[in-house]
Amino acid sequence: MPRRIPIRAKLAAALAVPIVALLLVSVLEVAQSVEEVRETKDQNELATAAIGPGGLITGLQNERNYGSLYILGFENATQLPVGSFEEAVAETDEAIARFRAEVAEKGGEVAETYQPALDTIAERIDELRGLVTGLEGERSLERTDVSDPFFNGYTELIDELFRANSQVSLSIDDPILRRGVELTDLASHQIDNVARTQRVVLLAGVTGRLDDPQEIADTAGLLGQVMDNLDQTRDLGTGRYEAATTRVLEQFEESGWLELVELAMETGEVRLTETLNALCRADDEGFNGYRAAVNDLIRERADELDRAATGTQRRYAVLAGLTIAVAAAITWIVSRSITRPLRALTRQAKEMAERRLPEAVSDILETPLGEDVVVPSVEPISVATRDEVADVADALNTVQDSALDLAVEQAVLRRNIADS
């Protein structure tokens, strides 16, 4: 005898394929959202990591600028963010340690991007510092043989960080975040370009006039980089970066520094005091303040992307769970709507076959002679459904009625035979 397979099992088997397919789609969607969250996190870590070199670049710039002026004996002629070379070194070391810890914590692509620059700084910075701490002989404007290698060596270290930042901006997909990284990199470049231009002009002013062809060419090249940087900043500083960009460009234009440098190039006259005082050096003003403002906006955008990605992941997870729950509920309801009437039909059919119909037929056949044959009232089979199960119930009721009619005919026939 073949094995009996319940209808519930058949229904489950029939519905298993679409439910499993739905489950797979839901799992894939959730997995994709998880991957998007991971990618967003990696992008945000790259973007926020690009903020870190700003502090380190500032430290290196301060150390470079103070040290090169110190070698020339010119450190007191202008106001610098640091008061001594030791202070500059301490701030740079703190920035290196802080950024190195950040890179180690984030690891991955962040470490691949910035670790080479950190290694180069670690290899060369002690040697460069030794040019100041181990300086022999008198400090004077004639010591360009030490000042130039010192200044250029630090510039090369700073350029290493600039190159790393450029790689980061290329790796970021979100356009708003990418523009922020590019702007903070442009701000750092501008601070460096201005410092390098300032050095050439001031050295020329201290030693005489800006009339040497090589000095003019160097100044023109650096000033061209400054102007190009301003144009790029203006083009990129739109949207949420527009207010900060407009403010720094207005401040830079109002400072009059560009006009002073152009005047020096045209006439050879360097207005030393005015050029020195034209640019603010406070951390919250000029391109220093602009870089800090852009960094804050980068963090805000990274937080927005994190929240959006996490929210999407949660929505997909809830939707997947809800979909599976609805599919399971529908399966249970459909199964119950079929099996419950079938069980009711089976129970009533057995009761009809085993008790109601035999008793009714027996009552008919046992009707005493001389009495009319009366068809007993037998409760029909009833199911609460309007499908094929109800049709089977109607068919069984028809069989029951036919059996009762046949019993009546037999009783009448027996009575007629008895009468004869």
mmCIF file of N, CA, C and O in Angstrom, residues 67-154:
data_model
loop_
_atom_site.group_PDB
_atom_site.id
_atom_site.type_symbol
_atom_site.label_atom_id
_atom_site.label_comp_id
_atom_site.label_asym_id
_atom_site.label_seq_id
_atom_site.Cartn_x
_atom_site.Cartn_y
_atom_site.Cartn_z
ATOM 1 N N GLY A 67 61.912 77.095 11.329
ATOM 2 C CA GLY A 67 63.294 76.637 11.233
ATOM 3 C C GLY A 67 64.075 77.344 10.155
ATOM 4 O O GLY A 67 65.241 77.728 10.349
ATOM 5 N N SER A 68 63.438 77.532 8.990
ATOM 6 C CA SER A 68 64.168 78.190 7.894
ATOM 7 C C SER A 68 64.446 79.650 8.225
ATOM 8 O O SER A 68 65.523 80.175 7.882
ATOM 9 N N LEU A 69 63.516 80.329 8.900
ATOM 10 C CA LEU A 69 63.760 81.710 9.312
ATOM 11 C C LEU A 69 64.795 81.773 10.436
ATOM 12 O O LEU A 69 65.597 82.710 10.511
ATOM 13 N N TYR A 70 64.763 80.765 11.295
ATOM 14 C CA TYR A 70 65.729 80.720 12.401
ATOM 15 C C TYR A 70 67.154 80.599 11.859
ATOM 16 O O TYR A 70 68.086 81.247 12.357
ATOM 17 N N ILE A 71 67.331 79.774 10.854
ATOM 18 C CA ILE A 71 68.661 79.602 10.264
ATOM 19 C C ILE A 71 69.165 80.924 9.690
ATOM 20 O O ILE A 71 70.358 81.241 9.770
ATOM 21 N N LEU A 72 68.239 81.712 9.147
ATOM 22 C CA LEU A 72 68.612 82.998 8.565
ATOM 23 C C LEU A 72 68.683 84.114 9.600
ATOM 24 O O LEU A 72 69.000 85.265 9.261
ATOM 25 N N GLY A 73 68.341 83.776 10.867
ATOM 26 C CA GLY A 73 68.346 84.797 11.906
ATOM 27 C C GLY A 73 67.219 85.791 11.741
ATOM 28 O O GLY A 73 67.314 86.946 12.176
ATOM 29 N N PHE A 74 66.126 85.333 11.148
ATOM 30 C CA PHE A 74 65.038 86.241 10.781
ATOM 31 C C PHE A 74 63.733 85.843 11.460
ATOM 32 O O PHE A 74 62.677 86.302 11.072
ATOM 33 N N GLU A 75 63.807 84.985 12.497
ATOM 34 C CA GLU A 75 62.583 84.423 13.079
ATOM 35 C C GLU A 75 61.736 85.446 13.826
ATOM 36 O O GLU A 75 60.536 85.283 13.990
ATOM 37 N N ASN A 76 62.373 86.545 14.267
ATOM 38 C CA ASN A 76 61.626 87.555 15.031
ATOM 39 C C ASN A 76 61.058 88.661 14.149
ATOM 40 O O ASN A 76 60.409 89.574 14.655
ATOM 41 N N ALA A 77 61.315 88.575 12.851
ATOM 42 C CA ALA A 77 60.841 89.637 11.959
ATOM 43 C C ALA A 77 59.375 89.490 11.594
ATOM 44 O O ALA A 77 58.759 90.425 11.087
ATOM 45 N N THR A 78 58.816 88.352 11.826
ATOM 46 C CA THR A 78 57.411 88.111 11.504
ATOM 47 C C THR A 78 56.765 87.260 12.595
ATOM 48 O O THR A 78 57.461 86.543 13.320
ATOM 49 N N GLN A 79 55.460 87.380 12.695
ATOM 50 C CA GLN A 79 54.727 86.616 13.711
ATOM 51 C C GLN A 79 54.358 85.249 13.144
ATOM 52 O O GLN A 79 53.702 85.162 12.114
ATOM 53 N N LEU A 80 54.778 84.204 13.842
ATOM 54 C CA LEU A 80 54.494 82.833 13.412
ATOM 55 C C LEU A 80 53.608 82.145 14.444
ATOM 56 O O LEU A 80 53.551 82.568 15.615
ATOM 57 N N PRO A 81 52.894 81.078 14.039
ATOM 58 C CA PRO A 81 52.019 80.377 14.990
ATOM 59 C C PRO A 81 52.763 79.726 16.152
ATOM 60 O O PRO A 81 52.156 79.372 17.156
ATOM 61 N N VAL A 82 54.073 79.536 16.023
ATOM 62 C CA VAL A 82 54.864 78.927 17.097
ATOM 63 C C VAL A 82 55.929 79.915 17.550
ATOM 64 O O VAL A 82 56.408 80.753 16.770
ATOM 65 N N GLY A 83 56.289 79.809 18.827
ATOM 66 C CA GLY A 83 57.252 80.760 19.376
ATOM 67 C C GLY A 83 58.674 80.276 19.377
ATOM 68 O O GLY A 83 59.590 81.053 19.659
ATOM 69 N N SER A 84 58.889 78.995 19.114
ATOM 70 C CA SER A 84 60.252 78.457 19.106
ATOM 71 C C SER A 84 60.270 77.191 18.259
ATOM 72 O O SER A 84 59.222 76.590 17.973
ATOM 73 N N PHE A 85 61.470 76.781 17.879
ATOM 74 C CA PHE A 85 61.593 75.555 17.099
ATOM 75 C C PHE A 85 61.208 74.346 17.942
ATOM 76 O O PHE A 85 60.606 73.389 17.438
ATOM 77 N N GLU A 86 61.528 74.388 19.236
ATOM 78 C CA GLU A 86 61.155 73.277 20.124
ATOM 79 C C GLU A 86 59.647 73.130 20.203
ATOM 80 O O GLU A 86 59.109 72.008 20.214
ATOM 81 N N GLU A 87 58.935 74.258 20.271
ATOM 82 C CA GLU A 87 57.468 74.206 20.298
ATOM 83 C C GLU A 87 56.919 73.622 19.002
ATOM 84 O O GLU A 87 55.995 72.807 19.007
ATOM 85 N N ALA A 88 57.506 74.033 17.881
ATOM 86 C CA ALA A 88 57.068 73.502 16.587
ATOM 87 C C ALA A 88 57.302 71.999 16.502
ATOM 88 O O ALA A 88 56.448 71.246 16.021
ATOM 89 N N VAL A 89 58.449 71.548 16.978
ATOM 90 C CA VAL A 89 58.769 70.113 16.959
ATOM 91 C C VAL A 89 57.791 69.332 17.824
ATOM 92 O O VAL A 89 57.294 68.266 17.426
ATOM 93 N N ALA A 90 57.487 69.860 19.009
ATOM 94 C CA ALA A 90 56.561 69.171 19.912
ATOM 95 C C ALA A 90 55.176 69.042 19.278
ATOM 96 O O ALA A 90 54.540 67.977 19.355
ATOM 97 N N GLU A 91 54.702 70.116 18.644
ATOM 98 C CA GLU A 91 53.382 70.065 18.006
ATOM 99 C C GLU A 91 53.380 69.086 16.836
ATOM 100 O O GLU A 91 52.400 68.348 16.628
ATOM 101 N N THR A 92 54.465 69.064 16.076
ATOM 102 C CA THR A 92 54.544 68.127 14.946
ATOM 103 C C THR A 92 54.563 66.681 15.435
ATOM 104 O O THR A 92 53.871 65.813 14.883
ATOM 105 N N ASP A 93 55.355 66.406 16.462
ATOM 106 C CA ASP A 93 55.409 65.040 17.002
ATOM 107 C C ASP A 93 54.044 64.601 17.521
ATOM 108 O O ASP A 93 53.648 63.435 17.347
ATOM 109 N N GLU A 94 53.343 65.518 18.158
ATOM 110 C CA GLU A 94 51.996 65.185 18.649
ATOM 111 C C GLU A 94 51.058 64.884 17.487
ATOM 112 O O GLU A 94 50.278 63.932 17.539
ATOM 113 N N ALA A 95 51.157 65.682 16.417
ATOM 114 C CA ALA A 95 50.307 65.451 15.236
ATOM 115 C C ALA A 95 50.652 64.129 14.563
ATOM 116 O O ALA A 95 49.772 63.389 14.103
ATOM 117 N N ILE A 96 51.951 63.795 14.507
ATOM 118 C CA ILE A 96 52.369 62.519 13.909
ATOM 119 C C ILE A 96 51.817 61.354 14.717
ATOM 120 O O ILE A 96 51.267 60.390 14.153
ATOM 121 N N ALA A 97 51.965 61.419 16.036
ATOM 122 C CA ALA A 97 51.484 60.330 16.892
ATOM 123 C C ALA A 97 49.972 60.172 16.777
ATOM 124 O O ALA A 97 49.453 59.047 16.692
ATOM 125 N N ARG A 98 49.266 61.290 16.749
ATOM 126 C CA ARG A 98 47.806 61.240 16.654
ATOM 127 C C ARG A 98 47.362 60.647 15.317
ATOM 128 O O ARG A 98 46.480 59.782 15.272
ATOM 129 N N PHE A 99 47.987 61.087 14.247
ATOM 130 C CA PHE A 99 47.590 60.586 12.929
ATOM 131 C C PHE A 99 48.030 59.137 12.730
ATOM 132 O O PHE A 99 47.311 58.341 12.124
ATOM 133 N N ARG A 100 49.186 58.781 13.256
ATOM 134 C CA ARG A 100 49.637 57.387 13.149
ATOM 135 C C ARG A 100 48.666 56.456 13.878
ATOM 136 O O ARG A 100 48.346 55.365 13.391
ATOM 137 N N ALA A 101 48.186 56.877 15.043
ATOM 138 C CA ALA A 101 47.218 56.059 15.793
ATOM 139 C C ALA A 101 45.905 55.932 15.016
ATOM 140 O O ALA A 101 45.290 54.856 14.987
ATOM 141 N N GLU A 102 45.489 57.011 14.386
ATOM 142 C CA GLU A 102 44.252 56.967 13.595
ATOM 143 C C GLU A 102 44.392 56.018 12.414
ATOM 144 O O GLU A 102 43.492 55.223 12.126
ATOM 145 N N VAL A 103 45.518 56.084 11.737
ATOM 146 C CA VAL A 103 45.763 55.205 10.583
ATOM 147 C C VAL A 103 45.802 53.747 11.026
ATOM 148 O O VAL A 103 45.234 52.863 10.371
ATOM 149 N N ALA A 104 46.464 53.475 12.153
ATOM 150 C CA ALA A 104 46.541 52.093 12.653
ATOM 151 C C ALA A 104 45.165 51.582 13.053
ATOM 152 O O ALA A 104 44.833 50.410 12.832
ATOM 153 N N GLU A 105 44.340 52.451 13.631
ATOM 154 C CA GLU A 105 43.012 52.028 14.061
ATOM 155 C C GLU A 105 42.119 51.695 12.875
ATOM 156 O O GLU A 105 41.399 50.697 12.880
ATOM 157 N N LYS A 106 42.168 52.510 11.845
ATOM 158 C CA LYS A 106 41.286 52.296 10.689
ATOM 159 C C LYS A 106 41.831 51.220 9.762
ATOM 160 O O LYS A 106 41.051 50.466 9.166
ATOM 161 N N GLY A 107 43.136 51.137 9.631
ATOM 162 C CA GLY A 107 43.738 50.074 8.831
ATOM 163 C C GLY A 107 43.246 50.084 7.395
ATOM 164 O O GLY A 107 42.798 51.094 6.859
ATOM 165 N N GLY A 108 43.296 48.913 6.749
ATOM 166 C CA GLY A 108 42.760 48.750 5.398
ATOM 167 C C GLY A 108 43.326 49.748 4.410
ATOM 168 O O GLY A 108 44.539 49.993 4.337
ATOM 169 N N GLU A 109 42.419 50.336 3.632
ATOM 170 C CA GLU A 109 42.824 51.256 2.576
ATOM 171 C C GLU A 109 43.437 52.536 3.139
ATOM 172 O O GLU A 109 44.302 53.153 2.507
ATOM 173 N N VAL A 110 42.991 52.929 4.316
ATOM 174 C CA VAL A 110 43.559 54.119 4.951
ATOM 175 C C VAL A 110 45.052 53.909 5.219
ATOM 176 O O VAL A 110 45.883 54.777 4.917
ATOM 177 N N ALA A 111 45.384 52.755 5.795
ATOM 178 C CA ALA A 111 46.785 52.459 6.085
ATOM 179 C C ALA A 111 47.603 52.349 4.793
ATOM 180 O O ALA A 111 48.740 52.833 4.727
ATOM 181 N N GLU A 112 47.029 51.703 3.774
ATOM 182 C CA GLU A 112 47.743 51.572 2.502
ATOM 183 C C GLU A 112 48.049 52.932 1.893
ATOM 184 O O GLU A 112 49.073 53.115 1.237
ATOM 185 N N THR A 113 47.146 53.892 2.105
ATOM 186 C CA THR A 113 47.306 55.208 1.488
ATOM 187 C C THR A 113 48.310 56.077 2.235
ATOM 188 O O THR A 113 49.163 56.738 1.625
ATOM 189 N N TYR A 114 48.225 56.090 3.570
ATOM 190 C CA TYR A 114 49.000 57.062 4.344
ATOM 191 C C TYR A 114 50.258 56.501 5.004
ATOM 192 O O TYR A 114 51.141 57.273 5.382
ATOM 193 N N GLN A 115 50.349 55.187 5.164
ATOM 194 C CA GLN A 115 51.512 54.634 5.864
ATOM 195 C C GLN A 115 52.831 54.934 5.157
ATOM 196 O O GLN A 115 53.829 55.259 5.822
ATOM 197 N N PRO A 116 52.897 54.874 3.812
ATOM 198 C CA PRO A 116 54.176 55.222 3.162
ATOM 199 C C PRO A 116 54.635 56.651 3.476
ATOM 200 O O PRO A 116 55.830 56.885 3.685
ATOM 201 N N ALA A 117 53.686 57.598 3.498
ATOM 202 C CA ALA A 117 54.053 58.982 3.818
ATOM 203 C C ALA A 117 54.550 59.093 5.253
ATOM 204 O O ALA A 117 55.541 59.791 5.533
ATOM 205 N N LEU A 118 53.886 58.394 6.178
ATOM 206 C CA LEU A 118 54.327 58.416 7.574
ATOM 207 C C LEU A 118 55.710 57.792 7.721
ATOM 208 O O LEU A 118 56.539 58.275 8.507
ATOM 209 N N ASP A 119 55.953 56.716 6.968
ATOM 210 C CA ASP A 119 57.275 56.076 7.026
ATOM 211 C C ASP A 119 58.366 57.018 6.509
ATOM 212 O O ASP A 119 59.475 57.088 7.077
ATOM 213 N N THR A 120 58.060 57.732 5.427
ATOM 214 C CA THR A 120 59.041 58.674 4.871
ATOM 215 C C THR A 120 59.352 59.793 5.862
ATOM 216 O O THR A 120 60.510 60.190 6.041
ATOM 217 N N ILE A 121 58.302 60.288 6.519
ATOM 218 C CA ILE A 121 58.507 61.340 7.526
ATOM 219 C C ILE A 121 59.383 60.825 8.663
ATOM 220 O O ILE A 121 60.316 61.510 9.115
ATOM 221 N N ALA A 122 59.088 59.602 9.127
ATOM 222 C CA ALA A 122 59.870 59.031 10.225
ATOM 223 C C ALA A 122 61.339 58.854 9.838
ATOM 224 O O ALA A 122 62.240 59.033 10.670
ATOM 225 N N GLU A 123 61.591 58.522 8.573
ATOM 226 C CA GLU A 123 62.960 58.284 8.125
ATOM 227 C C GLU A 123 63.775 59.583 7.999
ATOM 228 O O GLU A 123 64.980 59.593 8.261
ATOM 229 N N ARG A 124 63.118 60.681 7.622
ATOM 230 C CA ARG A 124 63.872 61.871 7.231
ATOM 231 C C ARG A 124 63.797 63.035 8.211
ATOM 232 O O ARG A 124 64.632 63.935 8.159
ATOM 233 N N ILE A 125 62.793 63.041 9.082
ATOM 234 C CA ILE A 125 62.554 64.264 9.851
ATOM 235 C C ILE A 125 63.682 64.548 10.857
ATOM 236 O O ILE A 125 64.036 65.715 11.091
ATOM 237 N N ASP A 126 64.255 63.516 11.443
ATOM 238 C CA ASP A 126 65.339 63.743 12.410
ATOM 239 C C ASP A 126 66.552 64.382 11.743
ATOM 240 O O ASP A 126 67.214 65.264 12.311
ATOM 241 N N GLU A 127 66.836 63.921 10.536
ATOM 242 C CA GLU A 127 67.960 64.490 9.794
ATOM 243 C C GLU A 127 67.716 65.965 9.484
ATOM 244 O O GLU A 127 68.621 66.807 9.618
ATOM 245 N N LEU A 128 66.502 66.305 9.083
ATOM 246 C CA LEU A 128 66.173 67.697 8.771
ATOM 247 C C LEU A 128 66.225 68.562 10.029
ATOM 248 O O LEU A 128 66.726 69.697 9.996
ATOM 249 N N ARG A 129 65.710 68.030 11.129
ATOM 250 C CA ARG A 129 65.755 68.794 12.383
ATOM 251 C C ARG A 129 67.199 69.040 12.828
ATOM 252 O O ARG A 129 67.508 70.060 13.455
ATOM 253 N N GLY A 130 68.046 68.103 12.496
ATOM 254 C CA GLY A 130 69.448 68.266 12.871
ATOM 255 C C GLY A 130 70.109 69.453 12.206
ATOM 256 O O GLY A 130 71.112 69.988 12.707
ATOM 257 N N LEU A 131 69.547 69.916 11.059
ATOM 258 C CA LEU A 131 70.103 71.093 10.400
ATOM 259 C C LEU A 131 69.920 72.341 11.249
ATOM 260 O O LEU A 131 70.694 73.310 11.137
ATOM 261 N N VAL A 132 68.893 72.315 12.118
ATOM 262 C CA VAL A 132 68.652 73.450 13.016
ATOM 263 C C VAL A 132 69.347 73.232 14.351
ATOM 264 O O VAL A 132 70.097 74.085 14.833
ATOM 265 N N THR A 133 69.089 72.070 14.957
ATOM 266 C CA THR A 133 69.644 71.816 16.300
ATOM 267 C C THR A 133 71.156 71.681 16.271
ATOM 268 O O THR A 133 71.830 71.972 17.271
ATOM 269 N N GLY A 134 71.694 71.246 15.135
ATOM 270 C CA GLY A 134 73.159 71.099 15.045
ATOM 271 C C GLY A 134 73.803 72.176 14.212
ATOM 272 O O GLY A 134 74.919 71.972 13.692
ATOM 273 N N LEU A 135 73.112 73.304 14.045
ATOM 274 C CA LEU A 135 73.628 74.370 13.193
ATOM 275 C C LEU A 135 74.943 74.907 13.744
ATOM 276 O O LEU A 135 75.057 75.262 14.919
ATOM 277 N N GLU A 136 75.925 74.990 12.894
ATOM 278 C CA GLU A 136 77.223 75.519 13.274
ATOM 279 C C GLU A 136 77.440 76.861 12.590
ATOM 280 O O GLU A 136 77.020 77.089 11.462
ATOM 281 N N GLY A 137 78.114 77.733 13.273
ATOM 282 C CA GLY A 137 78.381 79.040 12.700
ATOM 283 C C GLY A 137 77.275 80.035 12.998
ATOM 284 O O GLY A 137 76.272 79.731 13.643
ATOM 285 N N GLU A 138 77.439 81.228 12.498
ATOM 286 C CA GLU A 138 76.517 82.319 12.791
ATOM 287 C C GLU A 138 75.253 82.205 11.934
ATOM 288 O O GLU A 138 75.311 81.817 10.766
ATOM 289 N N ARG A 139 74.141 82.524 12.552
ATOM 290 C CA ARG A 139 72.878 82.569 11.816
ATOM 291 C C ARG A 139 72.786 83.918 11.108
ATOM 292 O O ARG A 139 72.890 84.966 11.725
ATOM 293 N N SER A 140 72.545 83.865 9.797
ATOM 294 C CA SER A 140 72.465 85.118 9.041
ATOM 295 C C SER A 140 71.746 84.849 7.725
ATOM 296 O O SER A 140 71.473 83.708 7.358
ATOM 297 N N LEU A 141 71.452 85.929 7.015
ATOM 298 C CA LEU A 141 70.774 85.820 5.719
ATOM 299 C C LEU A 141 71.652 85.153 4.665
ATOM 300 O O LEU A 141 71.156 84.797 3.592
ATOM 301 N N GLU A 142 72.904 84.971 4.998
ATOM 302 C CA GLU A 142 73.811 84.321 4.052
ATOM 303 C C GLU A 142 73.735 82.798 4.137
ATOM 304 O O GLU A 142 74.302 82.105 3.298
ATOM 305 N N ARG A 143 73.013 82.271 5.134
ATOM 306 C CA ARG A 143 73.011 80.817 5.361
ATOM 307 C C ARG A 143 71.928 80.103 4.546
ATOM 308 O O ARG A 143 71.283 79.174 4.992
ATOM 309 N N THR A 144 71.759 80.539 3.306
ATOM 310 C CA THR A 144 70.806 79.840 2.432
ATOM 311 C C THR A 144 71.304 78.441 2.084
ATOM 312 O O THR A 144 70.517 77.597 1.639
ATOM 313 N N ASP A 145 72.608 78.187 2.273
ATOM 314 C CA ASP A 145 73.142 76.852 2.006
ATOM 315 C C ASP A 145 72.537 75.819 2.957
ATOM 316 O O ASP A 145 72.487 74.628 2.635
ATOM 317 N N VAL A 146 72.057 76.270 4.130
ATOM 318 C CA VAL A 146 71.386 75.382 5.077
ATOM 319 C C VAL A 146 69.877 75.583 5.017
ATOM 320 O O VAL A 146 69.094 74.630 5.070
ATOM 321 N N SER A 147 69.457 76.843 4.893
ATOM 322 C CA SER A 147 68.026 77.152 4.913
ATOM 323 C C SER A 147 67.282 76.526 3.740
ATOM 324 O O SER A 147 66.176 75.995 3.907
ATOM 325 N N ASP A 148 67.891 76.572 2.558
ATOM 326 C CA ASP A 148 67.201 76.031 1.375
ATOM 327 C C ASP A 148 67.005 74.514 1.460
ATOM 328 O O ASP A 148 65.892 74.025 1.233
ATOM 329 N N PRO A 149 68.050 73.713 1.772
ATOM 330 C CA PRO A 149 67.825 72.272 1.919
ATOM 331 C C PRO A 149 66.821 71.948 3.024
ATOM 332 O O PRO A 149 66.030 71.001 2.897
ATOM 333 N N PHE A 150 66.883 72.736 4.109
ATOM 334 C CA PHE A 150 65.938 72.520 5.202
ATOM 335 C C PHE A 150 64.504 72.762 4.724
ATOM 336 O O PHE A 150 63.618 71.916 4.918
ATOM 337 N N PHE A 151 64.277 73.893 4.101
ATOM 338 C CA PHE A 151 62.932 74.250 3.631
ATOM 339 C C PHE A 151 62.445 73.250 2.580
ATOM 340 O O PHE A 151 61.300 72.761 2.647
ATOM 341 N N ASN A 152 63.297 72.932 1.622
ATOM 342 C CA ASN A 152 62.891 72.020 0.542
ATOM 343 C C ASN A 152 62.665 70.600 1.063
ATOM 344 O O ASN A 152 61.790 69.880 0.560
ATOM 345 N N GLY A 153 63.436 70.186 2.064
ATOM 346 C CA GLY A 153 63.242 68.848 2.630
ATOM 347 C C GLY A 153 61.878 68.704 3.284
ATOM 348 O O GLY A 153 61.180 67.691 3.088
ATOM 349 N N TYR A 154 61.486 69.708 4.045
ATOM 350 C CA TYR A 154 60.154 69.668 4.663
ATOM 351 C C TYR A 154 59.057 69.738 3.599
ATOM 352 O O TYR A 154 58.003 69.108 3.732
#
